[in-house]
Coordinates of C-alpha atoms and ligand atoms in Angstrom, one line a residue:
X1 CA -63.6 -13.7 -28.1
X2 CA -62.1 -11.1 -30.1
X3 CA -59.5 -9.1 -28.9
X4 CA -58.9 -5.2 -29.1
X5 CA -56.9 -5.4 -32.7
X6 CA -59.6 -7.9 -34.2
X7 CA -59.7 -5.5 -36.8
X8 CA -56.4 -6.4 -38.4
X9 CA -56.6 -10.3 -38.2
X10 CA -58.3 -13.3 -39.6
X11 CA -58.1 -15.7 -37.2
X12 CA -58.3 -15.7 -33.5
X13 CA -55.3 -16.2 -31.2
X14 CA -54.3 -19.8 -30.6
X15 CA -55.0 -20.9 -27.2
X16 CA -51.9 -21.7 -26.0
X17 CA -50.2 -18.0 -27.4
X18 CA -53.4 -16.6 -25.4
X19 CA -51.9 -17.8 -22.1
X20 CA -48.1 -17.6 -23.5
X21 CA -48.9 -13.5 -24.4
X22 CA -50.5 -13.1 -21.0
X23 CA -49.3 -11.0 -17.9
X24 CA -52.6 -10.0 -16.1
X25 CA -51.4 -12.9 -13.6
X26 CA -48.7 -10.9 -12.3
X27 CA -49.5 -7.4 -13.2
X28 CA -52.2 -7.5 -11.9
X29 CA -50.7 -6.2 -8.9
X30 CA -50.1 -2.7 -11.0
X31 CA -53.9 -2.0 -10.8
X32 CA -53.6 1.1 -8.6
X33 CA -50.8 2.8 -10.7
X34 CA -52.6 2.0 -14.1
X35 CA -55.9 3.6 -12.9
X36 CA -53.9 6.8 -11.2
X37 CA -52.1 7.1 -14.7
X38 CA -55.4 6.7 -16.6
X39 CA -57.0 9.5 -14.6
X40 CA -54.6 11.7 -14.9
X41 CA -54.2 11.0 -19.1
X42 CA -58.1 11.3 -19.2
X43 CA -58.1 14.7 -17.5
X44 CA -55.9 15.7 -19.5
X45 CA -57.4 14.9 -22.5
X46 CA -60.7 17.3 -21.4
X47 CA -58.8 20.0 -20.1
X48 CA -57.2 20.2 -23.9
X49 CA -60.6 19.6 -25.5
X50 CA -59.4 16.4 -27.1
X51 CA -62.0 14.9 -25.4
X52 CA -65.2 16.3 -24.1
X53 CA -64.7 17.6 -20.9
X54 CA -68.0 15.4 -19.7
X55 CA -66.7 12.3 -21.0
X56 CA -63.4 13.2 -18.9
X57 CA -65.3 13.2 -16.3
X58 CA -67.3 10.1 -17.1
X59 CA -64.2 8.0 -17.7
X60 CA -62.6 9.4 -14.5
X61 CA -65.7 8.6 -12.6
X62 CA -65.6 4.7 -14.2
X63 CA -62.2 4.1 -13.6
X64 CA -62.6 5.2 -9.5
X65 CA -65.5 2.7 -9.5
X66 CA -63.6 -0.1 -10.8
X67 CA -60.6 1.0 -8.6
X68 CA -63.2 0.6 -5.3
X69 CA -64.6 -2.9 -7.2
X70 CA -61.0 -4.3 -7.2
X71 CA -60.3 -3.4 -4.1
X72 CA -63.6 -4.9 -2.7
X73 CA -62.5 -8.1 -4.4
X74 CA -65.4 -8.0 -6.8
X75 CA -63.6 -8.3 -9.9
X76 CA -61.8 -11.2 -11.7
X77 CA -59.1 -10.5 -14.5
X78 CA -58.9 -12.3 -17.7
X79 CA -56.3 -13.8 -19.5
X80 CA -58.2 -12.9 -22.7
X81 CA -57.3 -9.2 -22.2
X82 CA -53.7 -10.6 -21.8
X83 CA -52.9 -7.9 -19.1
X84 CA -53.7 -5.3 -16.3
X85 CA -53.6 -2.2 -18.9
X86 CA -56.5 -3.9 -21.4
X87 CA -58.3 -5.6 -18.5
X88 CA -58.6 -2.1 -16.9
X89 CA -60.2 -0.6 -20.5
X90 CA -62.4 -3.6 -21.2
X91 CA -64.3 -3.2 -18.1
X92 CA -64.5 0.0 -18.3
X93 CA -66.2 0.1 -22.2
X94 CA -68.0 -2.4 -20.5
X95 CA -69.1 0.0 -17.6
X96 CA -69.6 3.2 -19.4
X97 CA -69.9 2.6 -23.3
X98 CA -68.1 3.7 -26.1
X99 CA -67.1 6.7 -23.9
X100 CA -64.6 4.3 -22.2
X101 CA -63.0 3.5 -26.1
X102 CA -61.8 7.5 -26.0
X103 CA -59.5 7.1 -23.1
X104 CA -56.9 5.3 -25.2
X105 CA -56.0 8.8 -27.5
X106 CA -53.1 9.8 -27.9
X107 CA -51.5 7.0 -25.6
X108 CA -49.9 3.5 -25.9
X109 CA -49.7 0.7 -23.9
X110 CA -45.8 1.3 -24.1
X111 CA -45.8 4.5 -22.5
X112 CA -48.3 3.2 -20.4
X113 CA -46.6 0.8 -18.7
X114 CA -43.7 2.7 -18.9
X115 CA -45.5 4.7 -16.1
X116 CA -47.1 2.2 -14.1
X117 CA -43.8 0.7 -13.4
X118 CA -42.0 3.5 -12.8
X119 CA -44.8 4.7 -10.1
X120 CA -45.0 1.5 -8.7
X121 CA -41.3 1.0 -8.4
X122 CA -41.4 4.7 -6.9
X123 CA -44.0 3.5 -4.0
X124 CA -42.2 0.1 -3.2
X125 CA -38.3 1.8 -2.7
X126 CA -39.9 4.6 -0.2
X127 CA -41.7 1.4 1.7
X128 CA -37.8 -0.5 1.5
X129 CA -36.1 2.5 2.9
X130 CA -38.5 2.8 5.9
X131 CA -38.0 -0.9 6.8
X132 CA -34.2 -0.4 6.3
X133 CA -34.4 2.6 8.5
X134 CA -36.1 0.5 11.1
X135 CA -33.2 -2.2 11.4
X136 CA -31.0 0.5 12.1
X137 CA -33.0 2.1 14.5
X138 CA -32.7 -1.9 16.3
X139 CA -29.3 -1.9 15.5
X140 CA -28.3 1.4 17.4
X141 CA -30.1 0.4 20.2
X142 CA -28.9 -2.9 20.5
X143 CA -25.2 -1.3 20.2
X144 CA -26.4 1.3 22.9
X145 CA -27.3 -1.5 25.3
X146 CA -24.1 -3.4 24.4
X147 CA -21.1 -0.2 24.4
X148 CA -19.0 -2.5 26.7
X149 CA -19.7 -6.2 25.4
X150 CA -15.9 -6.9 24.8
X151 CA -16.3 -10.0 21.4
X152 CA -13.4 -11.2 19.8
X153 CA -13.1 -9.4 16.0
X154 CA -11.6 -11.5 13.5
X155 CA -9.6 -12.1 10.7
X156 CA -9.3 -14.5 8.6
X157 CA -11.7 -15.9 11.1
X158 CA -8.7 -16.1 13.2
X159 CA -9.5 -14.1 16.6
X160 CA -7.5 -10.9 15.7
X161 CA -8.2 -8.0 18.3
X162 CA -10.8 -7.5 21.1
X163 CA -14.0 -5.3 19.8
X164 CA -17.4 -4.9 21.2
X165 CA -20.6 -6.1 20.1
X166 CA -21.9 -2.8 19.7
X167 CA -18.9 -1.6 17.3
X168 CA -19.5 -5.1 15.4
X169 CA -23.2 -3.4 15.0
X170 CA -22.4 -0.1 13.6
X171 CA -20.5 -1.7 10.8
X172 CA -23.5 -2.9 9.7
X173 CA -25.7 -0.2 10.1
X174 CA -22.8 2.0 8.1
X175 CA -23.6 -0.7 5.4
X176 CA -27.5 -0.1 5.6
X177 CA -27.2 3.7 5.5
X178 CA -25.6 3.3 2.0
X179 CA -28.2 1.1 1.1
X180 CA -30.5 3.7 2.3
X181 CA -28.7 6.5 0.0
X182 CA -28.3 3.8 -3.2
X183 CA -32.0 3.6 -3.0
X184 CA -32.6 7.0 -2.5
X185 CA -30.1 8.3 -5.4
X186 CA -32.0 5.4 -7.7
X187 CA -35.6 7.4 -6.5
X188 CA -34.2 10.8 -7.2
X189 CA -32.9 9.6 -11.3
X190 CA -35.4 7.7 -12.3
X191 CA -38.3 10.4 -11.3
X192 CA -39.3 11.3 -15.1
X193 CA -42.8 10.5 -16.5
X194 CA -43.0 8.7 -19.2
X195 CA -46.7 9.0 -20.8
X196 CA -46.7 11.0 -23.8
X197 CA -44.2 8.9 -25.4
X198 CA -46.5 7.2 -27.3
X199 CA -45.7 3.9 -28.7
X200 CA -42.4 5.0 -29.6
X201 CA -42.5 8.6 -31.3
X202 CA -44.9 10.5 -28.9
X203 CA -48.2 11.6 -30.6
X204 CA -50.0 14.5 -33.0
X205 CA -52.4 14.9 -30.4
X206 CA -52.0 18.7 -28.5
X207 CA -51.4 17.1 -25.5
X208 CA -50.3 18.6 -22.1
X209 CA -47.4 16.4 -20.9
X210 CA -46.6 18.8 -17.7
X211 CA -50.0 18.6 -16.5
X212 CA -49.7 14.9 -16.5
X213 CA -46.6 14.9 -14.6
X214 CA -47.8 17.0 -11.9
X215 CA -51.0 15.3 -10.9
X216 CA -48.9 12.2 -11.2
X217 CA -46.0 13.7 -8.6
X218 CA -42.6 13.0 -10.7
X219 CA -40.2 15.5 -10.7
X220 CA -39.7 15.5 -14.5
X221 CA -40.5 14.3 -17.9
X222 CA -38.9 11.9 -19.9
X223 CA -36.9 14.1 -22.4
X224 CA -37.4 11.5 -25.8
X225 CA -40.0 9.1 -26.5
X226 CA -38.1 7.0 -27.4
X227 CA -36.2 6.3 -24.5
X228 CA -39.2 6.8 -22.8
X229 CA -40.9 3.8 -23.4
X230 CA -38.1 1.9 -23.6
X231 CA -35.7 2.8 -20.7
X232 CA -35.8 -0.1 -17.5
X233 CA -32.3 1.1 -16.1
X234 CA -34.1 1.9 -13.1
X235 CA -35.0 -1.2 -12.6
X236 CA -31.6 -2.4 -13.3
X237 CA -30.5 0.1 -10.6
X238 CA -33.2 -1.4 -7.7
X239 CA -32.5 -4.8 -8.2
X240 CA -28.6 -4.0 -8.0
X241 CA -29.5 -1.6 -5.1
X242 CA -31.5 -4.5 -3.4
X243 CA -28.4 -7.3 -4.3
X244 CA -25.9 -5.3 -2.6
X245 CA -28.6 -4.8 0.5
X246 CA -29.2 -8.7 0.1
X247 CA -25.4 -9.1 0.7
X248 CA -25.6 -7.4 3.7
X249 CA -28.0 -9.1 5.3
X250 CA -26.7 -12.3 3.9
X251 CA -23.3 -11.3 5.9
X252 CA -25.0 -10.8 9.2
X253 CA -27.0 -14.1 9.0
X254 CA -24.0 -15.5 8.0
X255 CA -22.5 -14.1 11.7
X256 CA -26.1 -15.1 13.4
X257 CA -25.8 -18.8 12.5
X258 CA -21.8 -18.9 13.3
X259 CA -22.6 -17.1 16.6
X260 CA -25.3 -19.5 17.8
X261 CA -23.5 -22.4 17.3
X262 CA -21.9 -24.7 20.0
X263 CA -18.6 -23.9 18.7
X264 CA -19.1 -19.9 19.6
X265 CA -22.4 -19.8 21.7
X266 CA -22.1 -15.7 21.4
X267 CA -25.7 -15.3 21.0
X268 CA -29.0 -17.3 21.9
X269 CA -31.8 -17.0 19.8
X270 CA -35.6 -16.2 20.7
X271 CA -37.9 -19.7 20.5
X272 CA -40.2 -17.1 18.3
X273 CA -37.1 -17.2 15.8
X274 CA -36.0 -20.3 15.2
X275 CA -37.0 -24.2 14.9
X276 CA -36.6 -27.8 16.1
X277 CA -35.8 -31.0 14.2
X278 CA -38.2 -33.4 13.4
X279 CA -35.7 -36.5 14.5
X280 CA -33.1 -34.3 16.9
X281 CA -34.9 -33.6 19.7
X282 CA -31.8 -31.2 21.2
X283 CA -31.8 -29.0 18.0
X284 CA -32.4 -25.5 17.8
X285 CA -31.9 -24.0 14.4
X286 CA -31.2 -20.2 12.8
X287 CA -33.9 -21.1 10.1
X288 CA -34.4 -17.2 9.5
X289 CA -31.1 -16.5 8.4
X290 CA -30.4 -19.6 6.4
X291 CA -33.4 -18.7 4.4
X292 CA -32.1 -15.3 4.2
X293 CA -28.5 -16.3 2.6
X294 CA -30.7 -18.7 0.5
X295 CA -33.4 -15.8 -0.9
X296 CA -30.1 -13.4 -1.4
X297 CA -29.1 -15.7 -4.3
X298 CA -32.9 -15.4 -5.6
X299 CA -32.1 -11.4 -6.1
X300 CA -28.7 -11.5 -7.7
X301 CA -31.2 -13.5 -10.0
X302 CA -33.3 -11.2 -10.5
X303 CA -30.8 -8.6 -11.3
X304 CA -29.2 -11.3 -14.1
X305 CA -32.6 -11.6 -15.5
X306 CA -33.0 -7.9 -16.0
X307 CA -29.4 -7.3 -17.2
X308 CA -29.5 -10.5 -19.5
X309 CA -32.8 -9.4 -20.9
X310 CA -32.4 -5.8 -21.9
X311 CA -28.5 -6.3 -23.5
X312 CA -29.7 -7.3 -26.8
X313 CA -32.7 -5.0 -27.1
X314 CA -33.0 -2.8 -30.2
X315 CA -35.0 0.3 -29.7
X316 CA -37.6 0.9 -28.6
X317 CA -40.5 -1.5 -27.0
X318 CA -40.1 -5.3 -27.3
X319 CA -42.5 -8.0 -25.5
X320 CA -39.4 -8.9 -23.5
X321 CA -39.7 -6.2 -21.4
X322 CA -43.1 -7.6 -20.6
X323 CA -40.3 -10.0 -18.3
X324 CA -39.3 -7.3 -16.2
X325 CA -42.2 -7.7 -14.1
X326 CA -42.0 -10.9 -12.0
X327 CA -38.0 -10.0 -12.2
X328 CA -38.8 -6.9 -10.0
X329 CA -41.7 -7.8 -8.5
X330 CA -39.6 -11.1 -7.1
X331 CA -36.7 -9.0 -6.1
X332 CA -39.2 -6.3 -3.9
X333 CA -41.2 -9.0 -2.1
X334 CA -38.0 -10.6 -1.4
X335 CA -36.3 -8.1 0.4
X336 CA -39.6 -6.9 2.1
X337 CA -40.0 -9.9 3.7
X338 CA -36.6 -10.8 4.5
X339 CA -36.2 -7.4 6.3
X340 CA -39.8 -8.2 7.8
X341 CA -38.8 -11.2 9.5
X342 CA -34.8 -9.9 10.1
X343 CA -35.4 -6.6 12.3
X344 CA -37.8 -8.7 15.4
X345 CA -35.6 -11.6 14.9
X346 CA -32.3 -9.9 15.4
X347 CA -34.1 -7.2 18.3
X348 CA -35.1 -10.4 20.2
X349 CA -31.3 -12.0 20.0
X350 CA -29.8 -12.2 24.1
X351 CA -25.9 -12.1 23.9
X352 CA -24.0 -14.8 26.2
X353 CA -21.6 -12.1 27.4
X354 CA -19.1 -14.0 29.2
X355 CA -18.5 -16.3 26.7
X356 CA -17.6 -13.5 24.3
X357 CA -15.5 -12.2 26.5
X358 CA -14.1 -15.6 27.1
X359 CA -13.5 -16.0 24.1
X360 CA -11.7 -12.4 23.5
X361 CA -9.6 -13.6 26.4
X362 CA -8.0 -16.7 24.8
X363 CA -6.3 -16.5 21.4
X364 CA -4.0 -13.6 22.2
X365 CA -6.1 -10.6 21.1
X366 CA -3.8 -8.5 23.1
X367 CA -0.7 -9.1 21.4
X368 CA -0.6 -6.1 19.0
X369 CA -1.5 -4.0 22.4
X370 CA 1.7 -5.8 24.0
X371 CA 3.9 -4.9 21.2
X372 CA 2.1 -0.8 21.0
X373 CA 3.5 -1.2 24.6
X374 CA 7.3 -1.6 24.4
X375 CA 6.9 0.7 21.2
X376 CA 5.4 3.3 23.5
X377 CA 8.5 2.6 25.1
X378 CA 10.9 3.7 22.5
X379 CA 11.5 0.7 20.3
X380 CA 10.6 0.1 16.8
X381 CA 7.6 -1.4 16.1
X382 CA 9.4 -4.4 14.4
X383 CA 11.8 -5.5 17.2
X384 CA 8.7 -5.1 19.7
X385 CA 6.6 -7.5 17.2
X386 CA 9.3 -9.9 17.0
X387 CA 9.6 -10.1 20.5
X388 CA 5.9 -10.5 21.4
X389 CA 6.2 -13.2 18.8
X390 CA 8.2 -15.2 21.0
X391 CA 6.6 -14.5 24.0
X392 CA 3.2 -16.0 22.5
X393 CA 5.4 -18.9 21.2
X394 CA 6.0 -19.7 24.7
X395 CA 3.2 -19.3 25.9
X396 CA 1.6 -21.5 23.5
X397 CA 4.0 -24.4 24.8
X398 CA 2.9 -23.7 28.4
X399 CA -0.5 -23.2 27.6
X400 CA -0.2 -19.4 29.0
X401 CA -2.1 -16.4 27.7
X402 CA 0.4 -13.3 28.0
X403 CA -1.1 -11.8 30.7
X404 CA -0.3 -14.9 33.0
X405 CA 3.0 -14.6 32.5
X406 CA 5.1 -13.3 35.5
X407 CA 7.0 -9.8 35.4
X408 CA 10.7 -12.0 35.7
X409 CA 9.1 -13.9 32.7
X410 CA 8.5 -10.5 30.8
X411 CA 11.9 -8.6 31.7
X412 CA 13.6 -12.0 30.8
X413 CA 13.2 -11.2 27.1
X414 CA 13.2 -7.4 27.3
X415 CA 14.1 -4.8 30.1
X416 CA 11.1 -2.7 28.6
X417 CA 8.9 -4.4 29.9
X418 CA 7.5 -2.8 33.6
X419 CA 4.4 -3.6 36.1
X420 CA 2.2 -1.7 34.0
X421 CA 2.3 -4.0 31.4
X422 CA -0.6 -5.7 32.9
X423 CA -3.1 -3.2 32.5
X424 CA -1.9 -2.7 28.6
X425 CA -2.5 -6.1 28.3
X426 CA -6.4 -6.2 30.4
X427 CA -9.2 -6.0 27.4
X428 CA -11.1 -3.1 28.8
X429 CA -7.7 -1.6 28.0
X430 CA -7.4 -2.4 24.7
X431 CA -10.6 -1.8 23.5
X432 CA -11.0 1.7 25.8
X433 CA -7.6 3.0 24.2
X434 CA -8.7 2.1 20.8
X435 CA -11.1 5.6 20.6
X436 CA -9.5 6.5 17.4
X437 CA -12.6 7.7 15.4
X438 CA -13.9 4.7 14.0
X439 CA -12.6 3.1 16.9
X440 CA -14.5 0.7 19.5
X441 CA -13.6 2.7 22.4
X442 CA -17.2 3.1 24.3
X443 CA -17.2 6.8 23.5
X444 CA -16.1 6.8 20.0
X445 CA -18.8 3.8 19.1
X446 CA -21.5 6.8 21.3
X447 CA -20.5 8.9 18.3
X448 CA -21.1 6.4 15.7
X449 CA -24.5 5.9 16.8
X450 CA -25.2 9.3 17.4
X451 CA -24.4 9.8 13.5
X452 CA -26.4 7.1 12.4
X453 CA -29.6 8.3 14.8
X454 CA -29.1 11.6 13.0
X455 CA -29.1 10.2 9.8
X456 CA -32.4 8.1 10.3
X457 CA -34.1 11.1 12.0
X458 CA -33.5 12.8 8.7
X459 CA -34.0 10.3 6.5
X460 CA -37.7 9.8 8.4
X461 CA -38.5 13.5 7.9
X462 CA -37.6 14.0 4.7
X463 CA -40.0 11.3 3.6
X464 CA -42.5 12.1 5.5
X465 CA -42.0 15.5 3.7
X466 CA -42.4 13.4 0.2
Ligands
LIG501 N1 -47.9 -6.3 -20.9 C1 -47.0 -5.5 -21.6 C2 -45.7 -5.4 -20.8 O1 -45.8 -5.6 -19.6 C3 -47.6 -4.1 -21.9 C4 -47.0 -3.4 -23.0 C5 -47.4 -4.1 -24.3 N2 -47.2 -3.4 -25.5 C6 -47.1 -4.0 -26.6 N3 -46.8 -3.3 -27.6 N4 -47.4 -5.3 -26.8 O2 -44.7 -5.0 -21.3

């Protein structure tokens, strides 16, 4: 079969470079972008009168058909044409003639898929932000429904001081909002087209650049050819964007499957969520977010592969690049799906409340709030420490919690100490007095989520302004 530069060779390709060479099997999936960038090149080309402005129109009309064709399924790419951009231009020679063999002027593959990735990248971080902004639309309303659920927080995952569930929420979401504005900050820099770079030093043709970029929706061009075809920092960017979002959500799974456990028993997962054991007929396991902490690992690999493959590159196009593809494409299925499966699992969660509360109530949670309490009193934050240190001592040895201890017991170690010391030492107290913004006092956590519902709300409408 002879290939598009037949003209230069003697031989045809061996077989086993054919399928080496080839991409068509994964960028395939860049079909839509290639024929959108391919319209708007071949409009071009007429509207300058490089091309007739009839066989514009005939190559724009043959490229819409084979668009519908794909998308009806009726069309099977070859590995002979090695990939989506010369797949795309056979069929269409084949379709419409020698017509079809004009639409290449004045354009490389380089440049060309250059653009295809950059408006397909484009596409798939707008559909990643709406799914993010979903989860934290689940996680403000689970925190909503939870304001008071007093949990142990942790340090060290020592039990440390009394929170709520709906505080332990919001941190999250405060780590998906910057997700949401990495992502968005990536979209806003890497909005420069690209065609009209060429292969590497742009073209003699008169061509119109602007006109391409505005029927194409970037914001800018690319301001040297050179870079043009050969810049993939953006994808650098998204998978780094998507790691740090993969961390995330590899942290909260991480709490999911500590939480459901015996040990804790904080949480109980939906049937719809989570699977049996073939053998242990008792077994109930958090599947979803083990293979969530697994696929994380899978997108810190794609960002190595990216990183690792551009460092040595001289300018400007190399077939390397051609590895960018399943790298990102790998990375952007990934996440999708993870978040897919994440936002109903995690909305469908029930909380065993008293058993987090239990648990807040054993382990001496309180003991900072005891020593704020002779401090409140007048004496240095030290001494007060040092003395609720050997009050939990003792209690330790009689298998006490502080608040058990009797008032005599109290005023034996220090004449501070007064009947109000239980209600500094009750939970709903230390978590209530806590409202310090940032705090998990009910009211300060009503803010946080009122900042984060604004944030969505504007997030939402500015893309649905895009
Ligand atoms: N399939 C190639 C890629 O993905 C397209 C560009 C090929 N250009 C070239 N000069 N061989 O990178």
């Amino acid at each position: 079969m002879a290939k598009l530069w037949a003209g230069r060779f003697q031989k045809e390709i061996d077989l086993v470079v054919n399928d080496f060479n080839s991409s068509i099997r994964f960028d395939c999936r860049l079909y839509k972008e290639d024929i959108a960038g391919s319209i708007a090149h071949a409009n071009m080309l007429g509207k300058q009168g490089i091309i007739e402005g009839h066989e514009a129109e005939k190559i724009v009309e043959g490229l819409k058909a084979i668009l519908s064709d794909i998308e009806g399924g009726k069309i099977e790419f070859s590995p002979d044409y090695e990939d989506i951009h010369m797949n795309i231009e056979q069929l269409l020679t084949e379709r419409i003639g020698d017509t079809g063999k004009r639409l290449h002027t004045g354009r490389s593959r380089n440049d060309q898929v250059a653009l295809d990735m950059r408006l397909y990248v484009k596409k798939e971080i707008n559909e990643i932000i709406s799914l993010i902004l979903k989860f934290m639309t689940a996680l403000c309303k689970k925190s909503r429904e939870n304001l008071e659920t007093v949990m142990p927080g942790y340090t060290h995952l020592q039990r440390a001081q009394p929170t709520t569930f709906a505080h332990y929420m919001m941190a999250y979401a405060n780590m998906l909002k910057r997700d949401v504005s990495r992502l968005t900050d990536c979209l806003k820099r890497m909005d420069d087209m690209p065609l009209g770079s060429g292969a590497l030093a742009s073209t003699t043709y008169p061509i119109d650049r602007d006109f391409v970029r505005e029927q194409l929706g970037f914001q800018r061009l690319t301001d040297n050819s050179l870079d043009g075809v050969s810049d993939r920092d953006y994808c650098v960017e998204l998978c780094s964007d998507l790691s740090i979002l993969m961390m995330h959500l590899s942290r909260l799974s991480e709490e999911i499957i500590s939480w459901c456990s015996w040990e804790f028993k904080f949480i109980e997962l939906d049937d719809a969520y989570s699977t049996g054991s073939s053998i242990m007929p008792q077994k109930k396991n958090p599947d979803v977010c083990e293979l969530i902490r697994g696929k994380t690992g899978r997108v810190y690999g794609s960002l190595t592969t990216m990183l690792s493959m551009l460092k040595g590159l001289p300018l400007a196009y190399n077939k390397d690049m051609q590895e960018d593809k399943e790298a990102v494409f790998d990375a952007i299925d990934t996440v999708k799906q993870c978040l897919e499966v994440f936002i109903p699992m995690f909305s469908t969660i029930s909380l065993c409340k008293d058993n987090m509360r239990k648990a807040a109530a054993k382990g001496f949670l309180n003991a900072t709030d005891c020593a704020d309490y002779l401090t409140k009193k007048g004496m240095p934050f030290r001494d007060a420490y040092k003395i609720v240190g050997s009050l939990v001592n003792e209690c330790i040895k009689s298998d006490k919690t502080l608040e058990s201890l009797t008032l005599e017991d109290f005023r034996a170690i220090s004449e501070s100490f007064g009947p109000d010391i239980y209600d500094a030492l009750d939970l709903n107290t230390c978590v209530q007095e806590r409202k310090v913004l940032g705090g998990p006092a009910p009211k300060e956590v009503e803010r946080q989520i009122n900042v984060i519902e604004a944030f969505i709300k504007s997030e939402v409408e500015s893309h649905d302004e895009a």
